[in-house]
PDB file of C-alpha atoms in Angstrom:
ATOM      1  CA  MET A   8     -38.835 -23.144  31.767  1.00  0.00           C
ATOM      2  CA  LYS A   9     -37.660 -19.721  30.571  1.00  0.00           C
ATOM      3  CA  LYS A  10     -38.475 -18.874  26.955  1.00  0.00           C
ATOM      4  CA  ARG A  11     -35.334 -17.830  25.060  1.00  0.00           C
ATOM      5  CA  THR A  12     -34.822 -16.387  21.598  1.00  0.00           C
ATOM      6  CA  ALA A  13     -32.635 -18.097  18.999  1.00  0.00           C
ATOM      7  CA  GLU A  14     -29.978 -15.448  19.682  1.00  0.00           C
ATOM      8  CA  GLU A  15     -30.044 -16.214  23.419  1.00  0.00           C
ATOM      9  CA  TRP A  16     -29.688 -19.946  22.699  1.00  0.00           C
ATOM     10  CA  GLN A  17     -26.820 -19.264  20.312  1.00  0.00           C
ATOM     11  CA  SER A  18     -25.145 -17.213  23.023  1.00  0.00           C
ATOM     12  CA  LEU A  19     -25.532 -20.101  25.495  1.00  0.00           C
ATOM     13  CA  LEU A  20     -24.112 -22.539  22.933  1.00  0.00           C
ATOM     14  CA  ASP A  21     -21.148 -20.230  22.328  1.00  0.00           C
ATOM     15  CA  GLN A  22     -20.589 -19.870  26.082  1.00  0.00           C
ATOM     16  CA  GLN A  23     -20.619 -23.649  26.507  1.00  0.00           C
ATOM     17  CA  ALA A  24     -18.141 -24.136  23.662  1.00  0.00           C
ATOM     18  CA  ALA A  25     -15.791 -21.485  25.059  1.00  0.00           C
ATOM     19  CA  SER A  26     -16.115 -22.747  28.637  1.00  0.00           C
ATOM     20  CA  GLY A  27     -14.361 -26.044  28.056  1.00  0.00           C
ATOM     21  CA  LEU A  28     -17.158 -27.756  30.006  1.00  0.00           C
ATOM     22  CA  SER A  29     -19.095 -30.711  28.692  1.00  0.00           C
ATOM     23  CA  ALA A  30     -22.665 -29.941  27.676  1.00  0.00           C
ATOM     24  CA  ALA A  31     -23.928 -31.872  30.722  1.00  0.00           C
ATOM     25  CA  ALA A  32     -21.709 -29.927  33.151  1.00  0.00           C
ATOM     26  CA  PHE A  33     -22.628 -26.610  31.509  1.00  0.00           C
ATOM     27  CA  CYS A  34     -26.336 -27.463  31.766  1.00  0.00           C
ATOM     28  CA  ARG A  35     -25.993 -28.366  35.462  1.00  0.00           C
ATOM     29  CA  GLU A  36     -24.135 -25.115  36.139  1.00  0.00           C
ATOM     30  CA  HIS A  37     -26.741 -23.001  34.298  1.00  0.00           C
ATOM     31  CA  LYS A  38     -29.789 -25.041  35.375  1.00  0.00           C
ATOM     32  CA  LEU A  39     -30.655 -26.070  31.802  1.00  0.00           C
ATOM     33  CA  CYS A  40     -32.311 -29.269  30.626  1.00  0.00           C
ATOM     34  CA  PRO A  41     -29.548 -31.253  28.845  1.00  0.00           C
ATOM     35  CA  LYS A  42     -31.976 -32.868  26.382  1.00  0.00           C
ATOM     36  CA  TYR A  43     -33.469 -29.512  25.390  1.00  0.00           C
ATOM     37  CA  PHE A  44     -29.993 -27.945  25.194  1.00  0.00           C
ATOM     38  CA  SER A  45     -28.949 -30.715  22.784  1.00  0.00           C
ATOM     39  CA  LEU A  46     -32.138 -30.246  20.738  1.00  0.00           C
ATOM     40  CA  ARG A  47     -31.580 -26.492  20.406  1.00  0.00           C
ATOM     41  CA  LYS A  48     -27.940 -27.107  19.474  1.00  0.00           C
ATOM     42  CA  ARG A  49     -28.988 -29.410  16.620  1.00  0.00           C
ATOM     43  CA  GLN A  50     -31.700 -26.991  15.477  1.00  0.00           C
ATOM     44  CA  LEU A  51     -29.430 -23.953  15.461  1.00  0.00           C
ATOM     45  CA  ARG A  52     -26.589 -25.815  13.778  1.00  0.00           C
ATOM     46  CA  HIS A  53     -28.870 -26.521  10.802  1.00  0.00           C
ATOM     47  CA  SER A  54     -30.587 -23.133  10.582  1.00  0.00           C
ATOM     48  CA  PRO A  55     -28.887 -20.318   8.675  1.00  0.00           C
ATOM     49  CA  SER A  56     -27.868 -17.379  10.812  1.00  0.00           C
ATOM     50  CA  PRO A  57     -26.312 -14.120   9.631  1.00  0.00           C
ATOM     51  CA  GLN A  58     -23.722 -14.310  12.420  1.00  0.00           C
ATOM     52  CA  GLN A  59     -23.088 -18.041  12.224  1.00  0.00           C
ATOM     53  CA  GLY A  60     -19.483 -18.903  11.552  1.00  0.00           C
ATOM     54  CA  PHE A  61     -18.030 -15.650  12.856  1.00  0.00           C
ATOM     55  CA  ILE A  62     -16.091 -15.198  16.048  1.00  0.00           C
ATOM     56  CA  GLN A  63     -14.727 -12.099  17.702  1.00  0.00           C
ATOM     57  CA  ALA A  64     -11.008 -11.601  17.093  1.00  0.00           C
ATOM     58  CA  HIS A  65      -8.508  -9.543  19.056  1.00  0.00           C
ATOM     59  CA  VAL A  66      -5.115  -8.290  17.968  1.00  0.00           C
ATOM     60  CA  MET A  67      -2.633  -8.708  20.793  1.00  0.00           C
ATOM     61  CA  ALA A  68       0.310  -6.339  20.528  1.00  0.00           C
ATOM     62  CA  GLY A  69       3.622  -6.709  22.303  1.00  0.00           C
ATOM     63  CA  SER A  70       4.096 -10.428  21.811  1.00  0.00           C
ATOM     64  CA  ASP A  71       7.689 -11.645  21.711  1.00  0.00           C
ATOM     65  CA  ASP A  72       6.683 -14.564  19.509  1.00  0.00           C
ATOM     66  CA  ASP A  73       6.458 -14.199  15.757  1.00  0.00           C
ATOM     67  CA  VAL A  74       3.476 -16.558  15.750  1.00  0.00           C
ATOM     68  CA  LEU A  75      -0.175 -16.332  14.749  1.00  0.00           C
ATOM     69  CA  SER A  76      -2.143 -17.645  17.722  1.00  0.00           C
ATOM     70  CA  ILE A  77      -5.851 -18.526  17.540  1.00  0.00           C
ATOM     71  CA  ARG A  78      -7.596 -19.341  20.816  1.00  0.00           C
ATOM     72  CA  TYR A  79     -11.075 -20.773  21.276  1.00  0.00           C
ATOM     73  CA  GLY A  80     -11.999 -21.873  24.778  1.00  0.00           C
ATOM     74  CA  LYS A  81      -9.087 -23.912  26.100  1.00  0.00           C
ATOM     75  CA  THR A  82      -7.753 -24.709  22.625  1.00  0.00           C
ATOM     76  CA  GLU A  83      -4.914 -22.772  21.020  1.00  0.00           C
ATOM     77  CA  LEU A  84      -3.642 -23.084  17.461  1.00  0.00           C
ATOM     78  CA  ARG A  85      -0.215 -21.555  16.789  1.00  0.00           C
ATOM     79  CA  LEU A  86       0.833 -20.910  13.192  1.00  0.00           C
ATOM     80  CA  ASN A  87       3.572 -19.178  11.263  1.00  0.00           C
ATOM     81  CA  PRO A  88       2.244 -15.654  10.474  1.00  0.00           C
ATOM     82  CA  GLY A  89       3.110 -16.209   6.802  1.00  0.00           C
ATOM     83  CA  VAL A  90       0.494 -18.946   6.453  1.00  0.00           C
ATOM     84  CA  SER A  91      -1.767 -18.612   3.423  1.00  0.00           C
ATOM     85  CA  PRO A  92      -5.124 -16.973   4.296  1.00  0.00           C
ATOM     86  CA  THR A  93      -6.833 -19.373   1.870  1.00  0.00           C
ATOM     87  CA  TRP A  94      -5.306 -22.387   3.619  1.00  0.00           C
ATOM     88  CA  LEU A  95      -6.240 -20.994   7.048  1.00  0.00           C
ATOM     89  CA  ALA A  96      -9.828 -20.331   5.917  1.00  0.00           C
ATOM     90  CA  ALA A  97     -10.102 -23.897   4.577  1.00  0.00           C
ATOM     91  CA  LEU A  98      -8.717 -25.299   7.846  1.00  0.00           C
ATOM     92  CA  LEU A  99     -11.137 -23.275   9.980  1.00  0.00           C
ATOM     93  CA  LYS A 100     -14.041 -24.278   7.759  1.00  0.00           C
ATOM     94  CA  GLN A 101     -13.164 -27.956   8.255  1.00  0.00           C
ATOM     95  CA  LEU A 102     -12.921 -27.476  12.028  1.00  0.00           C
ATOM     96  CA  ALA A 103     -16.331 -25.761  12.256  1.00  0.00           C
TER      97      ALA A 103
END
């Protein structure tokens, strides 16, 4: 088994979440032990990380829609651009 850093495991967890694949399918595809993947997921979820909770955002210009669109993996959330930043932050915190 390859030894990975916490950052490498976090990257794998992020890739799995964005892939839309189940953990089992992702593990098969990347030749990972599903039980160990699940263990590392639980461990990293409960350990503080300076980057935890942040995602990379992109501003997409030229859209015909007057809509705020947030995509994560295969999920898309479309909101009125006038939505309160405080409300949006609370929503995202609850979804995390």
